[in-house]
Amino acid sequence: SQQGEEDPQALSIQEGENATMNCSYKTSINNLQWYRQNSGRGLVHLILIRSNEREKHSGRLRVTLDTSKKSSSLLITASRAADTASYFCATVITDSWGKLQFGAGTQVVVTP
Amino acid sequence: DGGITQSPKYLFRKEGQNVTLSCEQNLNHDAMYWYRQDPGQGLRLIYYSQIVNDFQKGDIAEGYSVSREKKESFPLTVTSAQKNPTAFYLCASTNGDYGYTFGSGTRLTVV
């Protein structure tokens, strides 16, 4: 079974709007990472948040982590058509040799 | 520029045939990973290697084999024992508590 579960599965917004997606996980983690995947391409690392961190920013991205609820959220502000992609959360489970466990992803479509 | 190179981009396999997917990195990363992605799903771990000449099974290793003879290279062989090999295969590497770097993937189709 997958460690992370993203919500929603799909999201359609217009340019300029904010996009928020959530990720829940099951076991204790070292860190949680978010990746973007354009159709048919490899994954691109967006941001990493460690288990002792609560919030992190990178450009238009904001990630929060709530270890008590075993959940994280990714916010993309002022979305652009180029943000159209699938977004995955992935966790590094404690004592797992750094293995990443992925959720099924959120498919985001940003229309001009 | 440093990165991970996967080849070929597209691969077609006949029934009963073994095929090998190439993964090469020039990032000097110690750890390398192979993932499988099916349509509309997340990535599932096939095999991983933390150091040269050592590798471990992931969640779905059956029907696959790997080798790690050089730090830069981590080839994946899809054997005839893998009954449903059609998928998108992704190789990745990392050097610690940072994000992974992924290759651009190999799309394998059984014909």
Coordinates of C-alpha atoms in Angstrom, one line a residue:
Chain A
S1 CA 0.0 0.0 0.0
Q2 CA 1.1 3.5 -0.6
Q3 CA 2.5 5.6 2.2
G4 CA 1.1 8.9 1.0
E5 CA -2.3 9.8 -0.2
E6 CA -2.9 13.1 -2.0
D7 CA -6.2 15.0 -2.0
P8 CA -7.7 16.0 -4.3
Q9 CA -6.9 13.6 -7.2
A10 CA -7.5 16.3 -9.7
L11 CA -7.7 20.1 -9.6
S12 CA -8.7 22.6 -12.3
I13 CA -8.1 26.3 -11.7
Q14 CA -7.6 29.5 -13.7
E15 CA -4.4 31.4 -14.0
G16 CA -3.8 33.7 -11.1
E17 CA -5.7 31.5 -8.6
N18 CA -4.1 29.6 -5.8
A19 CA -3.8 25.8 -5.9
T20 CA -3.8 23.8 -2.7
M21 CA -3.3 20.0 -2.4
N22 CA -2.9 17.8 0.6
C23 CA -1.0 14.7 1.5
S24 CA -1.6 12.3 4.4
Y25 CA 0.8 9.6 5.4
K26 CA 0.8 6.6 7.8
T27 CA 4.1 6.2 9.6
S28 CA 6.9 8.2 11.3
I29 CA 9.0 10.1 8.7
N30 CA 12.4 11.8 8.4
N31 CA 11.2 14.2 5.8
L32 CA 8.5 14.8 3.3
Q33 CA 9.1 15.9 -0.3
W34 CA 7.0 17.3 -3.1
Y35 CA 7.7 16.6 -6.8
R36 CA 6.2 17.8 -10.0
Q37 CA 5.8 15.6 -13.1
N38 CA 4.9 17.0 -16.5
S39 CA 3.2 14.4 -18.8
G40 CA 5.5 11.6 -19.8
R41 CA 8.5 13.2 -18.2
G42 CA 10.6 12.5 -15.1
L43 CA 9.9 14.0 -11.7
V44 CA 11.4 17.3 -10.6
H45 CA 12.1 18.0 -6.9
L46 CA 10.2 21.0 -5.6
I47 CA 10.8 21.2 -1.9
L48 CA 11.8 19.1 1.1
I49 CA 10.5 19.7 4.6
R50 CA 12.0 17.9 7.6
S51 CA 10.0 16.3 10.4
N52 CA 11.1 19.1 12.8
E53 CA 10.0 21.8 10.5
R54 CA 6.4 23.2 10.2
E55 CA 6.5 25.4 7.2
K56 CA 8.8 26.1 4.2
H57 CA 8.7 28.5 1.3
S58 CA 10.3 28.4 -2.1
G59 CA 9.2 31.1 -4.6
R60 CA 5.5 30.7 -5.2
L61 CA 5.4 27.4 -3.2
R62 CA 4.5 27.0 0.4
V63 CA 4.6 23.7 2.2
T64 CA 3.3 22.9 5.7
L65 CA 3.8 19.8 7.7
D66 CA 1.8 18.7 10.7
T67 CA 3.4 15.5 12.1
S68 CA 0.7 15.1 14.8
K69 CA -1.9 14.7 12.0
K70 CA 0.5 13.0 9.7
S71 CA -0.3 15.5 6.9
S72 CA 1.2 18.1 4.6
S73 CA -0.1 20.7 2.2
L74 CA 1.4 22.3 -0.9
L75 CA 0.1 25.7 -1.9
I76 CA 1.0 27.2 -5.3
T77 CA 0.2 30.9 -5.3
A78 CA -0.7 32.9 -8.4
S79 CA -0.8 29.9 -10.6
R80 CA 0.4 29.9 -14.2
A81 CA -0.4 27.7 -17.2
A82 CA 3.1 26.3 -16.9
D83 CA 2.2 24.9 -13.5
T84 CA -0.1 22.3 -15.2
A85 CA 1.4 19.0 -14.1
S86 CA 1.0 16.1 -11.6
Y87 CA 2.2 16.8 -8.1
F88 CA 3.4 14.0 -5.8
C89 CA 4.2 14.0 -2.2
A90 CA 6.8 11.5 -1.0
T91 CA 8.0 10.5 2.4
V92 CA 11.3 9.2 3.7
I93 CA 10.2 6.8 6.5
T94 CA 12.3 6.7 9.6
D95 CA 15.1 4.0 9.4
S96 CA 14.2 3.2 5.8
W97 CA 17.7 3.9 4.2
G98 CA 16.3 7.0 2.5
K99 CA 13.7 5.2 0.4
L100 CA 11.0 7.5 -0.9
Q101 CA 7.4 6.3 -0.7
F102 CA 5.1 8.1 -3.1
G103 CA 1.4 8.9 -3.2
A104 CA -0.8 8.6 -6.3
G105 CA -0.5 12.3 -7.0
T106 CA -2.7 15.3 -7.7
Q107 CA -3.3 16.3 -11.4
V108 CA -3.4 20.1 -11.7
V109 CA -4.7 21.9 -14.8
V110 CA -4.3 25.6 -15.0
T111 CA -6.3 27.3 -17.7
P112 CA -5.3 30.7 -19.2
Chain B
D1 CA 25.8 19.7 -16.6
G2 CA 25.3 17.0 -14.0
G3 CA 22.3 14.7 -14.2
I4 CA 20.9 11.3 -14.8
T5 CA 20.6 9.8 -18.2
Q6 CA 18.2 7.0 -18.9
S7 CA 18.1 5.1 -22.2
P8 CA 16.4 4.2 -24.3
K9 CA 13.4 6.6 -24.1
Y10 CA 11.1 4.0 -25.6
L11 CA 11.6 0.2 -25.6
F12 CA 9.5 -2.6 -27.0
R13 CA 9.8 -6.1 -25.6
K14 CA 8.5 -9.4 -27.1
E15 CA 7.0 -12.0 -24.9
G16 CA 9.6 -14.1 -23.1
Q17 CA 12.4 -11.6 -23.8
N18 CA 14.7 -10.0 -21.3
V19 CA 15.5 -6.3 -21.7
T20 CA 17.9 -4.0 -19.9
L21 CA 17.2 -0.3 -19.1
S22 CA 20.2 1.9 -18.7
C23 CA 20.7 4.5 -16.0
E24 CA 23.9 6.6 -15.7
Q25 CA 24.5 9.5 -13.3
N26 CA 27.4 12.0 -13.1
L27 CA 26.3 13.6 -9.8
N28 CA 28.7 11.5 -7.7
H29 CA 25.6 10.3 -5.8
D30 CA 26.0 7.2 -3.6
A31 CA 22.4 6.0 -3.7
M32 CA 20.4 5.0 -6.8
Y33 CA 16.8 3.8 -7.2
W34 CA 14.5 2.3 -9.8
Y35 CA 10.8 3.0 -9.7
R36 CA 7.9 1.8 -11.8
Q37 CA 5.0 4.1 -12.7
D38 CA 1.7 2.8 -14.0
P39 CA -0.9 5.2 -15.6
G40 CA -2.6 7.4 -13.0
Q41 CA -0.6 6.0 -10.2
G42 CA 2.3 7.0 -8.1
L43 CA 5.8 5.5 -8.2
R44 CA 6.6 2.1 -6.7
L45 CA 10.1 1.1 -5.7
I46 CA 11.7 -1.8 -7.6
Y47 CA 15.3 -1.9 -6.4
Y48 CA 17.7 0.4 -4.7
S49 CA 21.4 0.6 -4.0
Q50 CA 23.2 2.6 -1.4
I51 CA 26.8 1.7 -2.4
V52 CA 28.7 -0.1 -5.2
N53 CA 28.3 -3.8 -5.3
D54 CA 25.3 -3.7 -3.0
F55 CA 21.6 -3.5 -3.7
Q56 CA 18.3 -4.2 -2.0
K57 CA 14.8 -5.3 -3.1
G58 CA 12.1 -2.7 -3.0
D59 CA 8.3 -3.3 -2.9
I60 CA 7.9 -4.9 -6.3
A61 CA 11.2 -6.6 -7.2
E62 CA 9.8 -9.9 -8.6
G63 CA 10.7 -10.3 -12.3
Y64 CA 13.4 -7.6 -12.1
S65 CA 17.2 -7.7 -11.5
V66 CA 19.9 -5.1 -11.1
S67 CA 23.6 -4.6 -10.8
R68 CA 25.8 -1.9 -9.3
E69 CA 29.4 -2.5 -10.5
K70 CA 30.1 1.2 -10.8
K71 CA 29.0 4.2 -8.8
E72 CA 27.7 5.9 -11.9
S73 CA 25.7 3.1 -13.3
F74 CA 22.6 1.1 -12.1
P75 CA 21.1 -0.9 -15.0
L76 CA 17.7 -2.6 -14.6
T77 CA 16.9 -5.9 -16.4
V78 CA 13.2 -6.7 -16.9
T79 CA 13.1 -10.5 -17.1
S80 CA 10.6 -12.8 -18.8
A81 CA 9.4 -13.6 -15.3
Q82 CA 7.8 -10.1 -15.1
K83 CA 4.3 -10.9 -16.4
N84 CA 3.1 -7.3 -16.8
P85 CA 6.1 -5.2 -17.6
T86 CA 4.4 -2.4 -19.6
A87 CA 5.0 0.7 -17.6
F88 CA 7.1 3.9 -17.3
Y89 CA 10.4 3.3 -15.5
L90 CA 12.2 6.0 -13.6
C91 CA 15.7 6.0 -12.2
A92 CA 16.7 8.4 -9.4
S93 CA 19.7 9.2 -7.3
T94 CA 20.5 11.1 -4.1
N95 CA 23.4 11.8 -1.9
G96 CA 21.7 12.2 1.5
D97 CA 18.9 14.1 3.1
Y98 CA 18.1 16.1 0.0
G99 CA 15.7 15.7 -2.8
Y100 CA 16.1 13.0 -5.4
T101 CA 17.3 13.7 -9.0
F102 CA 15.3 11.8 -11.5
G103 CA 16.0 10.7 -15.1
S104 CA 13.6 11.4 -17.9
G105 CA 12.3 7.8 -17.9
T106 CA 12.0 4.8 -20.2
R107 CA 8.6 3.7 -21.5
L108 CA 8.5 -0.1 -21.9
T109 CA 5.8 -1.7 -24.0
V110 CA 5.2 -5.4 -24.5
V111 CA 4.4 -6.3 -28.2

